[in-house]
Amino acid sequence: MPEGGAGTRGGPLVVTVVRKILFGGIQSGPLRFEAVTTSPTKGKMTWKGTVIGDKIEVGYVWIDASHWYKPNTKPLEKWAKWELKR
């Protein structure tokens, strides 16, 4: 599971949620979650996902922080899937 600050592959909030769900033995589902991570240099990411057993699907919208070379950033939509391999 990747780790990092907001804007880098999920950030610590999402990684913590995923670890507690997948490695904490929660097998009933589906479990839906939402989270927002922010960073002054990387911007804001809004997460929405679902966990069922050992699988997680998440979508997020990333709005990068403004920079002198890119003052008007546009939202970027992405999604990901993970499955815990035992």
mmCIF file of C-alpha atoms in Angstrom:
data_model
loop_
_atom_site.group_PDB
_atom_site.id
_atom_site.type_symbol
_atom_site.label_atom_id
_atom_site.label_comp_id
_atom_site.label_asym_id
_atom_site.label_seq_id
_atom_site.Cartn_x
_atom_site.Cartn_y
_atom_site.Cartn_z
ATOM 1 C CA MET A 1 0.000 0.000 0.000
ATOM 2 C CA PRO A 2 1.560 3.337 -0.985
ATOM 3 C CA GLU A 3 2.263 6.005 1.558
ATOM 4 C CA GLY A 4 2.845 9.720 1.285
ATOM 5 C CA GLY A 5 1.359 13.137 1.844
ATOM 6 C CA ALA A 6 -1.798 14.459 0.295
ATOM 7 C CA GLY A 7 -1.576 14.300 -3.442
ATOM 8 C CA THR A 8 0.840 11.369 -3.465
ATOM 9 C CA ARG A 9 -0.977 8.097 -4.039
ATOM 10 C CA GLY A 10 -3.635 8.476 -1.410
ATOM 11 C CA GLY A 11 -1.979 10.195 1.471
ATOM 12 C CA PRO A 12 -1.783 9.007 5.068
ATOM 13 C CA LEU A 13 -5.516 9.333 5.764
ATOM 14 C CA VAL A 14 -6.569 6.942 3.027
ATOM 15 C CA VAL A 15 -3.706 4.525 3.742
ATOM 16 C CA THR A 16 -4.723 4.393 7.415
ATOM 17 C CA VAL A 17 -8.368 3.731 6.544
ATOM 18 C CA VAL A 18 -7.406 1.006 4.078
ATOM 19 C CA ARG A 19 -5.039 -0.675 6.545
ATOM 20 C CA LYS A 20 -7.641 -0.712 9.312
ATOM 21 C CA ILE A 21 -10.255 -2.159 7.000
ATOM 22 C CA LEU A 22 -8.163 -4.707 5.120
ATOM 23 C CA PHE A 23 -5.798 -5.785 7.872
ATOM 24 C CA GLY A 24 -8.246 -5.307 10.732
ATOM 25 C CA GLY A 25 -10.294 -8.299 9.648
ATOM 26 C CA ILE A 26 -13.511 -6.506 8.705
ATOM 27 C CA GLN A 27 -15.209 -8.897 6.290
ATOM 28 C CA SER A 28 -18.771 -7.622 6.183
ATOM 29 C CA GLY A 29 -19.585 -5.013 3.646
ATOM 30 C CA PRO A 30 -19.877 -3.000 1.634
ATOM 31 C CA LEU A 31 -18.262 -0.178 3.573
ATOM 32 C CA ARG A 32 -18.412 3.221 1.906
ATOM 33 C CA PHE A 33 -16.113 6.098 2.820
ATOM 34 C CA GLU A 34 -15.344 9.684 1.884
ATOM 35 C CA ALA A 35 -12.304 11.774 2.753
ATOM 36 C CA VAL A 36 -10.644 15.060 1.840
ATOM 37 C CA THR A 37 -6.884 15.567 1.976
ATOM 38 C CA THR A 38 -5.207 18.933 1.495
ATOM 39 C CA SER A 39 -1.663 20.133 0.995
ATOM 40 C CA PRO A 40 -0.381 23.681 0.438
ATOM 41 C CA THR A 41 1.933 22.420 -2.339
ATOM 42 C CA LYS A 42 -0.071 19.534 -3.837
ATOM 43 C CA GLY A 43 -3.609 20.885 -3.561
ATOM 44 C CA LYS A 44 -6.814 19.136 -2.536
ATOM 45 C CA MET A 45 -8.028 15.580 -3.138
ATOM 46 C CA THR A 46 -11.614 14.479 -2.533
ATOM 47 C CA TRP A 47 -11.976 10.701 -2.139
ATOM 48 C CA LYS A 48 -15.012 8.388 -2.346
ATOM 49 C CA GLY A 49 -14.675 4.631 -2.142
ATOM 50 C CA THR A 50 -16.127 1.266 -1.296
ATOM 51 C CA VAL A 51 -14.574 -1.678 0.524
ATOM 52 C CA ILE A 52 -15.950 -5.205 0.218
ATOM 53 C CA GLY A 53 -13.944 -7.890 1.974
ATOM 54 C CA ASP A 54 -10.366 -7.711 0.698
ATOM 55 C CA LYS A 55 -11.160 -5.377 -2.219
ATOM 56 C CA ILE A 56 -11.298 -1.599 -2.378
ATOM 57 C CA GLU A 57 -12.394 0.702 -5.182
ATOM 58 C CA VAL A 58 -11.806 4.425 -4.880
ATOM 59 C CA GLY A 59 -12.345 7.456 -7.049
ATOM 60 C CA TYR A 60 -10.849 10.850 -6.405
ATOM 61 C CA VAL A 61 -10.795 14.361 -7.769
ATOM 62 C CA TRP A 62 -7.486 16.193 -7.485
ATOM 63 C CA ILE A 63 -7.282 19.954 -7.771
ATOM 64 C CA ASP A 64 -3.605 20.884 -7.851
ATOM 65 C CA ALA A 65 -2.386 23.896 -5.881
ATOM 66 C CA SER A 66 -1.889 27.071 -7.894
ATOM 67 C CA HIS A 67 1.659 27.811 -9.017
ATOM 68 C CA TRP A 68 3.162 30.824 -10.808
ATOM 69 C CA TYR A 69 3.444 28.716 -13.978
ATOM 70 C CA LYS A 70 -0.037 27.175 -13.588
ATOM 71 C CA PRO A 71 -2.353 29.650 -11.830
ATOM 72 C CA ASN A 72 -5.686 28.087 -12.898
ATOM 73 C CA THR A 73 -5.578 24.363 -12.300
ATOM 74 C CA LYS A 74 -8.357 22.078 -13.521
ATOM 75 C CA PRO A 75 -9.813 19.129 -11.594
ATOM 76 C CA LEU A 76 -8.345 15.750 -12.495
ATOM 77 C CA GLU A 77 -10.558 12.681 -11.946
ATOM 78 C CA LYS A 78 -8.944 9.286 -11.289
ATOM 79 C CA TRP A 79 -9.899 5.913 -9.860
ATOM 80 C CA ALA A 80 -8.083 2.873 -8.508
ATOM 81 C CA LYS A 81 -8.706 -0.692 -7.368
ATOM 82 C CA TRP A 82 -6.722 -2.749 -4.884
ATOM 83 C CA GLU A 83 -7.047 -6.274 -3.612
ATOM 84 C CA LEU A 84 -5.272 -7.694 -0.580
ATOM 85 C CA LYS A 85 -3.250 -10.748 -1.633
ATOM 86 C CA ARG A 86 -3.043 -13.216 1.234
#
